[in-house]
Amino acid sequence: MMPFASLADVEALDRADPIASFRDRFALPAGVIYLDGNSLGPLPLATLAAQADAVANQWGSGLIRSWNDAGWIDAPLRIGAKLAPLIGAGADEVVVTDSTSVNLFKAVVAAAGLDPRPGALLTEAGNFPTDLYIARGAVAALPHMRLDIAAPGEILSAIGADTRVVLLTHVHYKTGHRHDMAAITRAAHAVGAVIIWDISHSAGAVAIDLNGCDVDLAVGCGYKYLNGGPGAPSFLFAARRLQPRLRSPLAGWFGHVDPFAFTDDFVAAPGIARFQCGTPPMLSLLALETGIDVFVQADTAALFAKSAALFDVFADLVAARCPALELVTACDPAARGSHISFAHPSGYAIVQALIARGVIGDFRAPDVLRFGLTPLYLGFADVWRAVDQLADVLDHEHWRDPRFSLRSRVT
Ligand SMILES: *Cc1c(COP(=O)(O)O)cnc(C)c1O
């Protein structure tokens, strides 16, 4: 028998949900079930007012004075400090700056600079593309380093005596697989390697304890679970114990100890501030701040428990109603993030057919349908309705309509 035979069954779960009211803080369009918050988080209502203030008052009236009067100059560290508890970091260990790709480059080169001996940067095949591309580019610029790429699942055995830096993504963007952060960090440290975790698909999605796992460096994305808006700045974490020895390869004037001294020589700012490069994109930064402000008000234990429960309901319903879909993501909550992925040879067309019905998920080549289960604003009834549509699309093969096979640039 089906675990949740009707909508009423899951509505009871919504009534018992302690964080259900957070949904009202988002501008979710009517008629849409948004299952792509792992790729671009929705608009927090508070961001509308905060952006209007930032544009009309801080920029419009305050002009250049706002760097001091509105606290613009402090924003990268202030917002980093707000984010820190969510990822198990100290308030002085996180800065919000640049894109994830740029922060990856800075982190890799700074990590490689800690040990002058020749050796390897180790990463994983199938990692998020930008992580692989940036790793390649960084190694090309570092004569003492080579790039090792381990097969997925073989990271532990690939860590060797001359591994200097390990770069991994905690939750895999496609499969949703979650690495054991503590165990891999220990293994890297056992050979004297520095570990860099990309937590783009984990921050705000699952419990993370960077310091509890003794992580060295981490980077992550602001526009996914943190709801910072399209292209929101990224964050960079560096453990306090390493900060004095880390040199950013993109040492711009905002990473200087005293940018407004305008000296010819670069002297790195003490602490995490040295990872800033140039003038921050203030409007985007402030949009990320309001996204994080919503997040930090939610009980994180409830948040992560709900994420796991949404997954279980989604997986059970799909197993019962959509036998053509093959579950890709692990069932063990400790081995996955907060999205659920399925494989189907016509995945692209199925996702397009769903989007036409207002159920927005996404597709990752070659065959993965991906649904973000973001507990802050999704309910169990949303999951039920989404799977109901999915079953209908599959049962009647609505996805075969040729318009659903037209590829856009962004999938
Ligand atoms: C989303 C994501 C990125 C994004 O990088 P950008 O520089 O913001 O485009 C990087 N790495 C991972 C693992 C991601 O999931």
Coordinates of C-alpha atoms and ligand atoms in Angstrom, one line a residue:
M1 CA 0.0 0.0 0.0
M2 CA 1.1 3.5 -0.7
P3 CA 2.5 5.4 2.3
F4 CA 0.8 8.6 1.4
A5 CA -2.3 7.7 -0.6
S6 CA -3.8 11.2 -0.6
L7 CA -3.0 14.8 -0.3
A8 CA -4.7 14.8 3.1
D9 CA -2.1 12.4 4.4
V10 CA 0.7 14.8 3.8
E11 CA -1.2 17.9 4.8
A12 CA -1.1 16.5 8.3
L13 CA 2.7 16.7 8.1
D14 CA 2.5 20.4 7.1
R15 CA 0.3 21.2 10.0
A16 CA 2.9 19.7 12.4
D17 CA 5.8 21.5 10.7
P18 CA 7.4 24.0 13.2
I19 CA 9.0 26.1 10.4
A20 CA 6.0 26.1 8.0
S21 CA 5.5 29.8 8.5
F22 CA 8.8 30.7 6.8
R23 CA 7.1 30.2 3.5
D24 CA 5.3 33.5 4.0
R25 CA 8.6 35.3 3.8
F26 CA 9.2 34.4 0.2
A27 CA 7.7 35.9 -3.0
L28 CA 6.8 32.5 -4.6
P29 CA 4.6 33.0 -7.7
A30 CA 1.1 31.5 -7.6
G31 CA 0.7 28.3 -9.5
V32 CA 4.4 27.4 -9.1
I33 CA 6.0 24.6 -7.1
Y34 CA 9.6 25.6 -6.9
L35 CA 11.9 22.7 -6.7
D36 CA 15.0 24.5 -7.9
G37 CA 16.1 26.5 -4.9
N38 CA 19.3 24.4 -4.9
S39 CA 20.2 26.2 -8.1
L40 CA 18.7 29.7 -7.6
G41 CA 16.9 30.4 -4.3
P42 CA 13.7 32.4 -4.5
L43 CA 13.2 36.1 -3.5
P44 CA 12.8 36.8 0.2
L45 CA 10.2 39.5 0.7
A46 CA 12.6 41.3 3.0
T47 CA 15.0 41.7 0.1
L48 CA 12.5 43.8 -1.9
A49 CA 12.4 46.5 0.8
A50 CA 16.1 46.2 1.6
Q51 CA 17.1 46.5 -2.1
A52 CA 14.8 49.5 -2.5
D53 CA 16.5 51.1 0.5
A54 CA 19.9 50.3 -0.7
V55 CA 19.3 51.8 -4.1
A56 CA 17.1 54.8 -3.3
N57 CA 18.6 55.8 0.1
Q58 CA 22.1 54.3 0.5
W59 CA 23.2 54.8 -3.1
G60 CA 20.7 57.6 -4.2
S61 CA 21.0 59.9 -1.2
G62 CA 24.0 58.7 0.7
L63 CA 26.2 58.4 -2.4
I64 CA 29.9 57.8 -1.5
R65 CA 29.2 58.5 2.1
S66 CA 27.4 55.2 2.4
W67 CA 30.7 53.3 2.4
N68 CA 31.0 54.5 6.0
D69 CA 27.5 55.7 7.0
A70 CA 25.7 52.6 5.7
G71 CA 28.4 50.2 6.7
W72 CA 29.2 49.1 3.1
I73 CA 32.9 48.8 3.8
D74 CA 32.2 46.3 6.6
A75 CA 29.6 44.2 4.7
P76 CA 31.9 41.4 3.4
L77 CA 33.1 40.5 7.0
R78 CA 29.7 41.4 8.7
I79 CA 27.8 39.0 6.4
G80 CA 30.5 36.4 6.7
A81 CA 30.1 36.5 10.5
K82 CA 26.3 36.1 10.2
L83 CA 26.8 33.0 7.9
A84 CA 29.5 31.5 10.1
P85 CA 27.3 29.7 12.7
L86 CA 25.4 27.9 9.9
I87 CA 28.6 26.2 8.6
G88 CA 30.3 25.6 11.9
A89 CA 32.8 28.5 11.5
G90 CA 34.0 31.3 13.8
A91 CA 32.8 34.8 13.1
D92 CA 36.3 35.8 12.0
E93 CA 36.8 32.9 9.6
V94 CA 34.3 33.7 6.8
V95 CA 34.3 36.5 4.2
V96 CA 31.7 37.1 1.5
T97 CA 33.4 38.1 -1.7
D98 CA 33.8 37.3 -5.4
S99 CA 32.3 34.3 -7.1
T100 CA 32.7 30.6 -6.1
S101 CA 34.9 30.0 -9.1
V102 CA 37.2 32.9 -8.1
N103 CA 37.3 31.9 -4.5
L104 CA 38.2 28.3 -5.5
F105 CA 41.2 29.7 -7.4
K106 CA 42.2 31.8 -4.4
A107 CA 41.8 28.9 -2.0
V108 CA 43.7 26.4 -4.2
V109 CA 46.7 28.7 -4.8
A110 CA 46.8 29.8 -1.2
A111 CA 46.7 26.2 0.0
A112 CA 49.4 25.1 -2.4
G113 CA 51.6 28.0 -1.2
L114 CA 51.7 26.5 2.3
D115 CA 54.1 23.7 1.2
P116 CA 56.8 24.4 -1.4
R117 CA 57.6 20.7 -2.1
P118 CA 56.4 19.3 -5.4
G119 CA 53.2 17.4 -5.2
A120 CA 49.6 16.9 -6.3
L121 CA 46.4 18.7 -6.1
L122 CA 43.8 15.9 -5.8
T123 CA 40.2 16.2 -6.9
E124 CA 37.5 13.9 -8.1
A125 CA 36.2 13.0 -11.5
G126 CA 32.7 14.3 -12.0
N127 CA 33.2 17.2 -9.6
F128 CA 31.3 20.4 -10.5
P129 CA 32.8 21.6 -13.8
T130 CA 34.1 24.9 -12.5
D131 CA 35.9 23.1 -9.7
L132 CA 37.7 20.9 -12.2
Y133 CA 38.4 23.8 -14.6
I134 CA 39.7 26.0 -11.9
A135 CA 41.9 23.2 -10.5
R136 CA 43.4 22.8 -13.9
G137 CA 44.0 26.5 -14.3
A138 CA 45.5 26.8 -10.9
V139 CA 47.9 23.9 -11.4
A140 CA 49.0 25.3 -14.7
A141 CA 50.0 28.4 -12.9
L142 CA 51.9 26.5 -10.1
P143 CA 55.1 24.9 -11.4
H144 CA 55.5 22.6 -8.4
M145 CA 52.0 21.1 -8.6
R146 CA 50.4 18.4 -10.7
L147 CA 46.7 17.5 -10.9
D148 CA 45.4 14.1 -9.8
I149 CA 41.8 13.2 -10.5
A150 CA 40.5 10.3 -8.5
A151 CA 37.5 8.2 -9.7
P152 CA 34.4 8.9 -7.7
G153 CA 34.3 6.9 -4.5
E154 CA 38.1 6.4 -4.6
I155 CA 39.3 9.5 -2.9
L156 CA 40.5 7.9 0.3
S157 CA 42.8 5.5 -1.6
A158 CA 44.0 8.2 -3.9
I159 CA 45.3 10.4 -1.1
G160 CA 49.1 9.7 -1.1
A161 CA 52.3 10.8 0.4
D162 CA 52.8 13.6 -2.1
T163 CA 49.2 14.8 -2.0
R164 CA 49.5 18.5 -1.0
V165 CA 45.9 19.8 -1.5
V166 CA 42.6 17.9 -1.7
L167 CA 39.7 19.8 -3.3
L168 CA 36.3 18.2 -3.0
T169 CA 32.7 19.1 -3.2
H170 CA 30.8 18.0 -0.1
V171 CA 27.4 17.4 -1.7
H172 CA 27.5 16.4 -5.4
Y173 CA 25.5 18.8 -7.6
K174 CA 24.1 16.0 -9.7
T175 CA 23.7 12.9 -7.6
G176 CA 23.2 14.6 -4.3
H177 CA 25.9 12.2 -2.8
R178 CA 27.4 13.7 0.4
H179 CA 31.0 12.9 1.3
D180 CA 32.1 12.2 4.9
M181 CA 33.7 15.5 5.6
A182 CA 35.3 14.4 8.9
A183 CA 36.8 11.2 7.6
I184 CA 38.2 12.6 4.4
T185 CA 39.6 15.7 6.2
R186 CA 41.4 13.3 8.6
A187 CA 42.8 11.3 5.8
A188 CA 44.1 14.4 4.1
H189 CA 45.7 15.7 7.3
A190 CA 47.3 12.3 7.9
V191 CA 49.6 12.9 4.9
G192 CA 50.0 16.6 5.7
A193 CA 47.7 17.8 2.9
V194 CA 45.5 20.8 3.1
I195 CA 41.8 20.2 2.5
I196 CA 39.4 22.6 0.6
W197 CA 35.7 21.8 0.7
D198 CA 33.3 23.3 -1.8
I199 CA 30.1 23.5 0.2
S200 CA 27.9 25.2 -2.5
H201 CA 25.3 22.5 -2.2
S202 CA 25.6 22.0 1.5
A203 CA 25.4 25.5 3.1
G204 CA 21.9 25.9 4.3
A205 CA 21.0 22.4 3.1
V206 CA 22.6 20.1 5.7
A207 CA 24.3 20.5 9.0
I208 CA 28.0 21.4 8.5
D209 CA 30.7 21.7 11.2
L210 CA 33.8 23.0 9.5
N211 CA 35.7 23.5 12.7
G212 CA 34.4 20.4 14.2
C213 CA 35.9 18.5 11.2
D214 CA 39.1 20.6 11.4
V215 CA 38.6 21.8 7.9
D216 CA 41.3 24.1 6.5
L217 CA 39.5 26.1 3.7
A218 CA 36.0 26.1 2.3
V219 CA 34.1 28.0 -0.4
G220 CA 30.4 28.1 -1.2
C221 CA 27.7 29.7 -3.1
G222 CA 25.4 32.5 -2.1
Y223 CA 22.5 32.2 -4.6
K224 CA 21.5 28.6 -3.9
Y225 CA 20.1 27.6 -0.5
L226 CA 21.1 31.0 1.0
N227 CA 18.7 32.8 -1.3
G228 CA 21.1 35.7 -2.1
G229 CA 19.8 36.3 -5.6
P230 CA 21.2 35.6 -9.1
G231 CA 25.0 35.8 -9.1
A232 CA 25.1 36.6 -5.4
P233 CA 28.7 36.7 -4.0
S234 CA 30.2 33.6 -2.7
F235 CA 31.8 33.0 0.7
L236 CA 35.3 31.8 1.6
F237 CA 36.2 30.2 4.9
A238 CA 39.8 29.8 6.2
A239 CA 40.6 28.3 9.6
R240 CA 41.9 30.9 12.0
R241 CA 45.0 28.8 12.7
L242 CA 46.0 29.1 9.0
Q243 CA 45.0 32.6 8.2
P244 CA 48.4 34.3 8.9
R245 CA 50.2 32.0 6.5
L246 CA 47.7 32.1 3.6
R247 CA 48.5 34.3 0.7
S248 CA 45.7 35.1 -1.8
P249 CA 47.0 35.1 -5.4
L250 CA 44.4 37.8 -6.2
A251 CA 45.7 40.2 -3.6
G252 CA 43.9 43.4 -4.5
W253 CA 43.5 46.5 -2.6
F254 CA 40.5 45.3 -0.5
G255 CA 42.8 42.6 0.9
H256 CA 45.3 45.2 2.0
V257 CA 45.8 46.0 5.6
D258 CA 44.9 49.7 4.9
P259 CA 43.5 50.2 1.4
F260 CA 43.0 53.9 1.9
A261 CA 46.7 54.4 2.7
F262 CA 47.2 54.0 -1.1
T263 CA 50.8 52.6 -0.7
D264 CA 52.7 50.9 -3.5
D265 CA 53.5 47.8 -1.5
F266 CA 51.0 45.1 -0.6
V267 CA 50.7 44.2 3.0
A268 CA 47.9 41.6 3.6
A269 CA 45.2 42.5 6.0
P270 CA 45.3 40.3 9.1
G271 CA 42.8 37.5 9.2
I272 CA 40.2 36.5 6.6
A273 CA 39.9 40.1 5.2
R274 CA 43.0 39.3 3.1
F275 CA 40.9 37.2 0.8
Q276 CA 39.0 40.2 -0.5
C277 CA 40.1 41.4 -3.8
G278 CA 38.4 44.5 -5.3
T279 CA 35.4 46.7 -4.6
P280 CA 32.5 44.5 -3.6
P281 CA 29.2 44.5 -5.6
M282 CA 27.3 46.2 -2.8
L283 CA 23.7 45.7 -4.1
S284 CA 24.3 41.9 -4.6
L285 CA 26.0 41.7 -1.2
L286 CA 23.1 43.3 0.6
A287 CA 20.7 41.0 -1.2
L288 CA 22.7 38.1 0.1
E289 CA 22.6 39.6 3.6
T290 CA 18.8 39.6 3.7
G291 CA 18.7 36.1 2.4
I292 CA 21.0 35.0 5.2
D293 CA 19.0 37.0 7.7
V294 CA 15.9 34.9 7.0
F295 CA 17.9 31.7 7.3
V296 CA 19.5 32.4 10.6
Q297 CA 16.0 33.0 12.2
A298 CA 15.0 29.4 11.5
D299 CA 15.7 26.6 13.9
T300 CA 18.4 24.7 12.0
A301 CA 17.7 21.3 13.6
A302 CA 14.1 21.6 12.4
L303 CA 15.3 22.8 9.0
F304 CA 17.6 19.8 8.4
A305 CA 15.1 17.3 9.8
K306 CA 12.4 18.6 7.5
S307 CA 14.8 18.4 4.5
A308 CA 15.3 14.7 5.3
A309 CA 11.5 14.1 5.7
L310 CA 10.7 15.9 2.4
F311 CA 13.1 13.6 0.7
D312 CA 11.6 10.5 2.2
V313 CA 8.1 11.5 1.2
F314 CA 9.3 12.4 -2.4
A315 CA 11.2 9.2 -2.7
D316 CA 8.3 7.0 -1.4
L317 CA 5.8 8.7 -3.7
V318 CA 8.0 8.3 -6.8
A319 CA 8.7 4.7 -6.0
A320 CA 5.0 4.0 -5.8
R321 CA 3.8 6.1 -8.7
C322 CA 6.7 6.6 -11.1
P323 CA 8.4 3.3 -11.6
A324 CA 10.2 4.5 -14.8
L325 CA 12.4 6.8 -12.7
E326 CA 15.5 5.4 -11.2
L327 CA 16.5 7.0 -7.8
V328 CA 20.1 8.2 -8.1
T329 CA 20.5 9.8 -4.6
A330 CA 21.4 7.8 -1.5
C331 CA 18.6 6.9 0.9
D332 CA 20.8 7.3 3.9
P333 CA 20.2 10.9 5.1
A334 CA 23.9 11.2 6.2
A335 CA 25.0 10.4 2.7
R336 CA 23.0 12.9 0.8
G337 CA 22.2 16.7 0.6
S338 CA 18.9 18.3 0.2
H339 CA 18.0 17.5 -3.4
I340 CA 16.7 14.3 -4.9
S341 CA 17.8 13.1 -8.3
F342 CA 16.4 10.5 -10.7
A343 CA 17.7 9.1 -13.9
H344 CA 15.6 8.7 -17.1
P345 CA 16.8 8.7 -20.7
S346 CA 14.2 11.4 -21.6
G347 CA 14.9 13.4 -18.4
Y348 CA 15.2 16.7 -20.2
A349 CA 11.8 16.5 -21.9
I350 CA 10.2 15.3 -18.6
V351 CA 11.5 18.3 -16.8
Q352 CA 10.4 20.6 -19.5
A353 CA 6.9 19.1 -19.4
L354 CA 6.8 19.6 -15.6
I355 CA 8.0 23.2 -15.9
A356 CA 5.1 23.9 -18.4
R357 CA 2.8 22.8 -15.5
G358 CA 4.5 25.1 -13.0
V359 CA 6.6 22.4 -11.3
I360 CA 10.1 23.8 -11.6
G361 CA 12.9 21.3 -11.3
D362 CA 16.0 21.1 -13.5
F363 CA 18.0 18.7 -15.7
R364 CA 21.6 17.8 -15.6
A365 CA 23.1 16.0 -18.6
P366 CA 23.1 13.3 -19.6
D367 CA 20.0 11.9 -17.9
V368 CA 19.4 13.4 -14.4
L369 CA 16.2 15.0 -13.3
R370 CA 16.9 17.1 -10.2
F371 CA 14.5 18.4 -7.6
G372 CA 15.6 20.7 -4.8
L373 CA 13.9 20.0 -1.5
T374 CA 14.4 23.3 0.3
P375 CA 12.8 23.1 3.7
L376 CA 12.5 26.8 4.3
Y377 CA 9.6 27.4 1.9
L378 CA 8.5 24.0 0.6
G379 CA 5.8 21.9 2.3
F380 CA 4.9 18.3 2.1
A381 CA 1.8 19.1 0.1
D382 CA 4.0 20.7 -2.5
V383 CA 6.0 17.5 -2.8
W384 CA 2.7 15.5 -3.1
R385 CA 1.4 17.8 -5.9
A386 CA 4.8 17.8 -7.7
V387 CA 4.9 14.0 -7.8
D388 CA 1.2 13.9 -8.8
Q389 CA 2.2 16.0 -11.9
L390 CA 5.3 13.9 -12.5
A391 CA 3.2 10.7 -12.5
D392 CA 0.7 12.2 -14.9
V393 CA 3.5 13.4 -17.3
L394 CA 5.0 9.9 -17.3
D395 CA 1.7 7.9 -17.3
H396 CA 0.4 9.7 -20.4
E397 CA 3.8 10.4 -21.9
H398 CA 3.1 14.1 -22.2
W399 CA 6.8 14.6 -22.3
R400 CA 6.8 13.3 -25.9
D401 CA 5.4 16.5 -27.2
P402 CA 8.3 17.8 -29.4
R403 CA 8.2 21.3 -27.8
F404 CA 9.6 19.7 -24.6
S405 CA 12.8 18.5 -26.5
L406 CA 13.9 22.0 -27.6
R407 CA 17.0 22.8 -25.7
S408 CA 17.6 26.1 -24.1
R409 CA 21.1 27.3 -23.2
V410 CA 20.4 26.9 -19.5
T411 CA 18.9 23.5 -18.5
Ligands
LIG1 C1 26.9 26.2 -8.0 C2 28.3 25.8 -7.8 C3 29.4 26.6 -8.2 C4 29.1 27.9 -8.8 O1 30.2 28.6 -9.1 P1 30.1 30.1 -9.7 O2 31.4 30.7 -9.7 O3 29.1 30.8 -8.8 O4 29.4 30.0 -11.0 C5 30.7 26.1 -7.9 N1 30.9 24.9 -7.4 C6 29.8 24.1 -7.0 C7 30.1 22.8 -6.4 C8 28.6 24.5 -7.2 O5 27.5 23.7 -6.9

